[in-house]
mmCIF file of C-alpha atoms in Angstrom:
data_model
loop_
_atom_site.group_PDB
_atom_site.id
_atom_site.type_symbol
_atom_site.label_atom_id
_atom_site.label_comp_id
_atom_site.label_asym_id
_atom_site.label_seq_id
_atom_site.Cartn_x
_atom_site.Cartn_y
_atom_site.Cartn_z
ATOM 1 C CA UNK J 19 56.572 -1.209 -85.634
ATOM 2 C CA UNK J 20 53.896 -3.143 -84.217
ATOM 3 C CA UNK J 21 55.566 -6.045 -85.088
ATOM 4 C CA UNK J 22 58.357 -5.784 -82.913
ATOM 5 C CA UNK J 23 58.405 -6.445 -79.390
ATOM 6 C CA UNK J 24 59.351 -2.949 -77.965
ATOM 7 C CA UNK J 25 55.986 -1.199 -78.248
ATOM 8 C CA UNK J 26 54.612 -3.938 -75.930
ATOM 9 C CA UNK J 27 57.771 -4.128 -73.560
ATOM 10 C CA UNK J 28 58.121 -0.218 -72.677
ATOM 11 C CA UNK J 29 54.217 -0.223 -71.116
ATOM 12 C CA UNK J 30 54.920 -3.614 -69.081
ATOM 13 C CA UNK J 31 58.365 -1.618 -68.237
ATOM 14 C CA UNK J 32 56.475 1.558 -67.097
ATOM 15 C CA UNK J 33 53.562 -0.656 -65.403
ATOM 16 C CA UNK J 34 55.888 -2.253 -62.989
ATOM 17 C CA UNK J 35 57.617 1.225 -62.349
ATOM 18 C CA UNK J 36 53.984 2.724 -61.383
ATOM 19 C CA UNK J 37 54.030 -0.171 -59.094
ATOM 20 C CA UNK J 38 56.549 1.183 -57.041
ATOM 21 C CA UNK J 39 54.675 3.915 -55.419
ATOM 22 C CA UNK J 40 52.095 1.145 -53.935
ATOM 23 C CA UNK J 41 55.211 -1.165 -52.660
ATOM 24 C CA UNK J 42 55.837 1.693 -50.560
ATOM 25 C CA UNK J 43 52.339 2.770 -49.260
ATOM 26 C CA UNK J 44 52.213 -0.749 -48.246
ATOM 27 C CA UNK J 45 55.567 -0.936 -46.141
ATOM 28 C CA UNK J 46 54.160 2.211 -44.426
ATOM 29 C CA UNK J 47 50.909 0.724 -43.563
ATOM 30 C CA UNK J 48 49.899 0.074 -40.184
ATOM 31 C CA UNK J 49 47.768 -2.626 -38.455
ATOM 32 C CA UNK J 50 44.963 -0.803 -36.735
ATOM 33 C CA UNK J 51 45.535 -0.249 -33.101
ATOM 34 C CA UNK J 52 43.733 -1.719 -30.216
ATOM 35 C CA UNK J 53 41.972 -4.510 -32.175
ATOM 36 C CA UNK J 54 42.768 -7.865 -32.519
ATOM 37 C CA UNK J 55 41.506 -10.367 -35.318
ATOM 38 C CA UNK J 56 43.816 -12.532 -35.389
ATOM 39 C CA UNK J 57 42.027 -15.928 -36.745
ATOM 40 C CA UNK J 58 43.960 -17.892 -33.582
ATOM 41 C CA UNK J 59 42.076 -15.487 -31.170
ATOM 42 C CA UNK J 60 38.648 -15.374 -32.945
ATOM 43 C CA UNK J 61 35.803 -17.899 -32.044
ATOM 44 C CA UNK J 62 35.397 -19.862 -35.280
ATOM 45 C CA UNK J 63 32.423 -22.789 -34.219
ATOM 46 C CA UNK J 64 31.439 -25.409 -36.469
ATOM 47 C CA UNK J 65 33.350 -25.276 -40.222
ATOM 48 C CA UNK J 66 30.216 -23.832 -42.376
ATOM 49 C CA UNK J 67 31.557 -25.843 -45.865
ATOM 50 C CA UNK J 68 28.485 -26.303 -47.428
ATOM 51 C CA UNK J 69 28.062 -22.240 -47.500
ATOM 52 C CA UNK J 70 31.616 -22.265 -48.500
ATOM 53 C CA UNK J 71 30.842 -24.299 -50.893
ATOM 54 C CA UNK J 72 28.034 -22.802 -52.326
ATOM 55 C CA UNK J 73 29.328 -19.192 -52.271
ATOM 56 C CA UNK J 74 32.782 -20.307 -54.083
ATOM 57 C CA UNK J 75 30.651 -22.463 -56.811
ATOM 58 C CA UNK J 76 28.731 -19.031 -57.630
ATOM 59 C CA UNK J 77 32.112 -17.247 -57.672
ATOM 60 C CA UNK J 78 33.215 -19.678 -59.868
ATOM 61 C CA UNK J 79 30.327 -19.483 -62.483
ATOM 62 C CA UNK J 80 30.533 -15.620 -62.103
ATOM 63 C CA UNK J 81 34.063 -15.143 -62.615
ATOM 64 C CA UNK J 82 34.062 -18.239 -65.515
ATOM 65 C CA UNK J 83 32.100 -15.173 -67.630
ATOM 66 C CA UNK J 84 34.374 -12.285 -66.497
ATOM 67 C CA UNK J 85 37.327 -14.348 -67.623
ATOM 68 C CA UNK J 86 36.330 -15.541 -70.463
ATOM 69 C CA UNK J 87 35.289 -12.236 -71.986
ATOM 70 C CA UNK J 88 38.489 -10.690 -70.433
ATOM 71 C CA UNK J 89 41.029 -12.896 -72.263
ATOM 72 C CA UNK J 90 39.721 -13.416 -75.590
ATOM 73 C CA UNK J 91 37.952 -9.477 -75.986
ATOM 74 C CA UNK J 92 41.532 -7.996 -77.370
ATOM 75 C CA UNK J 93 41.897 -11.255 -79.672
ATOM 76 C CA UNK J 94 38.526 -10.976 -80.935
ATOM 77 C CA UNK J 95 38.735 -7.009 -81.744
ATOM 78 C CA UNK J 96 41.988 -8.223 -83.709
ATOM 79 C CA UNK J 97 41.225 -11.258 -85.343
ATOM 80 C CA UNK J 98 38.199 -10.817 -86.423
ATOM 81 C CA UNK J 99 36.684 -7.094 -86.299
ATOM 82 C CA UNK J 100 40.314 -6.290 -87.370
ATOM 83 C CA UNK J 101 40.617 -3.096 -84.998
ATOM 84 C CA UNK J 102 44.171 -1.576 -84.745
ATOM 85 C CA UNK J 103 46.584 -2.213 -81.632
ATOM 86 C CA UNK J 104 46.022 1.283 -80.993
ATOM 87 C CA UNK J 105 42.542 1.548 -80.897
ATOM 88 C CA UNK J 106 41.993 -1.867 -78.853
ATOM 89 C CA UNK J 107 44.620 -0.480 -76.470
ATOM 90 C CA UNK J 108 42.301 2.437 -76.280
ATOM 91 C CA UNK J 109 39.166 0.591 -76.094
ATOM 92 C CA UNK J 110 40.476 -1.764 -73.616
ATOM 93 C CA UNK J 111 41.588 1.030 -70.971
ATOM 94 C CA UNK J 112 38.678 2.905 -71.550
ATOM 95 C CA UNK J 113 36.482 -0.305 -70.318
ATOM 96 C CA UNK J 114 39.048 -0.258 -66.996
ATOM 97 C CA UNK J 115 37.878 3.195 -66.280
ATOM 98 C CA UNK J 116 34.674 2.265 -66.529
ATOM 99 C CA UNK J 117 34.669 -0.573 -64.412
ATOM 100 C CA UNK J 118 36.592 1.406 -61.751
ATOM 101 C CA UNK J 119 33.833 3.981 -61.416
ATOM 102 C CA UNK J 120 31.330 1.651 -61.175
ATOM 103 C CA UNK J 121 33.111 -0.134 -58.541
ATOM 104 C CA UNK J 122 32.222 3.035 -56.518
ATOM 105 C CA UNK J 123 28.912 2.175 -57.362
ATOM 106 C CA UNK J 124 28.745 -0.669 -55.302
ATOM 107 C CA UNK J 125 28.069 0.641 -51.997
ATOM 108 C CA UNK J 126 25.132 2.633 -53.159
ATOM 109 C CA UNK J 127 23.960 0.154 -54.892
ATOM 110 C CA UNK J 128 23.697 -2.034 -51.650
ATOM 111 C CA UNK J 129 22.481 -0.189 -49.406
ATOM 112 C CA UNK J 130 19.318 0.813 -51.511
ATOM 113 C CA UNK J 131 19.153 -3.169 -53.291
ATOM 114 C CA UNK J 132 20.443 -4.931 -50.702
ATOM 115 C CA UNK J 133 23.129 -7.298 -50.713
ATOM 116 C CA UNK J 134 21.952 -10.278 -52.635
ATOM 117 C CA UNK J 135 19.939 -8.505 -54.900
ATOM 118 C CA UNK J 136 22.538 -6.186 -55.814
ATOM 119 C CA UNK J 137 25.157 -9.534 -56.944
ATOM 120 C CA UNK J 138 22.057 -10.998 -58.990
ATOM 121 C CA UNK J 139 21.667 -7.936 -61.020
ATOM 122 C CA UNK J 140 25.240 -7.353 -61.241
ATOM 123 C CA UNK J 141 25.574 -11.016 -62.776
ATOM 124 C CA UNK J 142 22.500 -10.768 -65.038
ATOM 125 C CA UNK J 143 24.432 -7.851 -66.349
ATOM 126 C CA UNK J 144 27.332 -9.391 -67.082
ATOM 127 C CA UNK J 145 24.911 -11.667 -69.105
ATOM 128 C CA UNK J 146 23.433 -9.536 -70.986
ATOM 129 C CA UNK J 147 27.170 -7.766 -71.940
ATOM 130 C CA UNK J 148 28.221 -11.115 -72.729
ATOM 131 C CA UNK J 149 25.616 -11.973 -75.008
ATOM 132 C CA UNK J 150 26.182 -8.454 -77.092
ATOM 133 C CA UNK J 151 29.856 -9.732 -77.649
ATOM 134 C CA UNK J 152 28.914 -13.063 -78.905
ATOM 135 C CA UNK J 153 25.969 -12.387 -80.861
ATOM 136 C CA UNK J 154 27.065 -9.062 -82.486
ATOM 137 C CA UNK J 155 30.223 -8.581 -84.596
ATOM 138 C CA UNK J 156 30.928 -5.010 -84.805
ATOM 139 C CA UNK J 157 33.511 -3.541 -82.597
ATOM 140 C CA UNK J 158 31.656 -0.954 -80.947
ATOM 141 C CA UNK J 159 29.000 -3.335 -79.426
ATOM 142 C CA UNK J 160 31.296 -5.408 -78.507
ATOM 143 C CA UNK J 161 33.456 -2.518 -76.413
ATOM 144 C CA UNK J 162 29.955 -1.796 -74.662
ATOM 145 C CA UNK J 163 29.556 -5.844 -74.197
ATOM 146 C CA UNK J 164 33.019 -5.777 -72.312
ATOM 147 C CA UNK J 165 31.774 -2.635 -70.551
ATOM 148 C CA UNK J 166 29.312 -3.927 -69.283
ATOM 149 C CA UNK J 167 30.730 -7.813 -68.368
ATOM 150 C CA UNK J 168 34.040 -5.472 -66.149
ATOM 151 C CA UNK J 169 31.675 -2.728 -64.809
ATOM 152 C CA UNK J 170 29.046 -5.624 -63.729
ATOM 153 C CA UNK J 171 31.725 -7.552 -62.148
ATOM 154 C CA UNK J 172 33.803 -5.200 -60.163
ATOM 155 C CA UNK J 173 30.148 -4.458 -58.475
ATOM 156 C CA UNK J 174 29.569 -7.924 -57.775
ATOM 157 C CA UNK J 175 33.112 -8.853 -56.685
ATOM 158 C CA UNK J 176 32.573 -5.748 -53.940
ATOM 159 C CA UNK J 177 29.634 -6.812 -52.804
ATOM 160 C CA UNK J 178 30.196 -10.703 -52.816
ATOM 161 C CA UNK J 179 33.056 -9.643 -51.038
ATOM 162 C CA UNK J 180 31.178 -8.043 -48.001
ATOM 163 C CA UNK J 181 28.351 -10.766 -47.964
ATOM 164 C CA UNK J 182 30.642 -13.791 -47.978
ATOM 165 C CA UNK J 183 32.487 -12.233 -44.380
ATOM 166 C CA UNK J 184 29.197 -11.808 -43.257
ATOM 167 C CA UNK J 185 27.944 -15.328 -44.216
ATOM 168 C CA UNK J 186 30.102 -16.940 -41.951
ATOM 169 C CA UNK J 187 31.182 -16.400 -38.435
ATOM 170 C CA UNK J 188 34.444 -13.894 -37.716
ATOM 171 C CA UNK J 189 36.948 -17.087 -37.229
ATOM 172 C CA UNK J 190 35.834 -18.500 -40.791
ATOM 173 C CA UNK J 191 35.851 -14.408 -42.313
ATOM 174 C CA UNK J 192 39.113 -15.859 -44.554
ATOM 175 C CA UNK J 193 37.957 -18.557 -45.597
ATOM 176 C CA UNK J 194 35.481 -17.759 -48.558
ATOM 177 C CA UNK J 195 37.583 -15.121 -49.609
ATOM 178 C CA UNK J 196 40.667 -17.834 -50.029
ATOM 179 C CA UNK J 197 37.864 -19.715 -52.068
ATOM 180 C CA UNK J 198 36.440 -17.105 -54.015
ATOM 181 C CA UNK J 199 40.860 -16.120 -55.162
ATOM 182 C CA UNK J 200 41.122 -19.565 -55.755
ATOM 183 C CA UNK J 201 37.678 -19.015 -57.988
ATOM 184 C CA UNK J 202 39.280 -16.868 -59.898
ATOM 185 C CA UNK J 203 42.668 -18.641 -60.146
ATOM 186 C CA UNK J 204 40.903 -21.460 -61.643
ATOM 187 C CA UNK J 205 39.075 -18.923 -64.458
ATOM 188 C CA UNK J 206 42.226 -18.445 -66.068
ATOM 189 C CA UNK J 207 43.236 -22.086 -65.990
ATOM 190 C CA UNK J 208 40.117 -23.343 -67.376
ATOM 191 C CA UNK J 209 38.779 -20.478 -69.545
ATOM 192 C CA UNK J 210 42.157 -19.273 -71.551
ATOM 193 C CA UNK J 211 42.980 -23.022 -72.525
ATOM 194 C CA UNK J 212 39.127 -24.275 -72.538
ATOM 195 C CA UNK J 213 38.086 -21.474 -74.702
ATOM 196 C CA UNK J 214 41.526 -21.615 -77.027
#
């Protein structure tokens, strides 16, 4: 039953074992020939920490939403819209897919928005799918509030991604990505307990 912990252990179990197949790809993976970027070999100039700064506070405040929505969605369709294991399962992989094709969005999206303005509406739609899970109880708006808040944010992550390496010079490239992981490290430690 649902009450035991095997139904929950054998998709962990069979997660790690689809692992496996990208362990591999990796180990077979080669550097690209002919080009160096190592960080040691790359002019890096002046350290640019106010832009660091700035770009990994508006990670921060981004990502604070995504996780937020991300941990407690599941409890919220339990405890209090009182939607099966089954179905929230269901719901909750459904939103992945979602978010994964409009991942492949992103590119599209930037070349005819731009950059910057791509991110901004990316995050004000995280807002408004945020909004729809707070503000309305029912379990379907709150599946196309979650929707929205993943698919918004796997845009913005790909684009802030490519306009952070740009935003500095190639030496500093690692750095804002380092800040922006350490962003989102920070989401779960604040959000999960914060919002518990």
């Amino acid at each position: 039953t649902l009450d035991q912990p095997a139904p929950y252990r054998y998709p962990i179990l069979i997660t790690g074992l689809l692992l496996t197949p990208a362990i591999l790809a990796l180990f077979l993976t080669n550097e690209l020939g002919g080009q160096s970027n190592s960080a040691s070999k790359l002019v890096r100039g002046a350290a640019p920490w106010v832009l660091i700064a700035f770009l990994g506070i508006t990670s921060l405040l981004r990502i604070a939403g995504e996780g937020a929505s991300r941990t407690f969605f599941t409890v919220y369709l339990d405890s209090q819209l009182h939607v099966s294991t089954a179905q929230i399962g269901m719901l909750t992989a459904l939103c992945q897919v979602v978010a994964g094709v409009a991942a492949m969005f992103a590119p599209l999206l930037m070349q005819r928005f731009g950059k910057v303005n791509t991110i901004f509406s990316a995050t004000l739609g995280m807002a408004v799918g945020l909004l729809l899970l707070a503000f309305f109880p029912y379990w379907w708006v709150a599946t196309l509030g979650f929707m929205g808040v993943i698919g918004m944010i796997s845009i913005a992550n790909a684009v802030n991604s490519i306009y952070q390496m740009e935003a500095v010079t190639a030496g500093w490239r690692g750095v804002p990505d380092g800040v922006s992981s350490a962003a989102s490290g920070l989401r779960h430690s604040a959000m999960s307990p914060g919002g518990g």
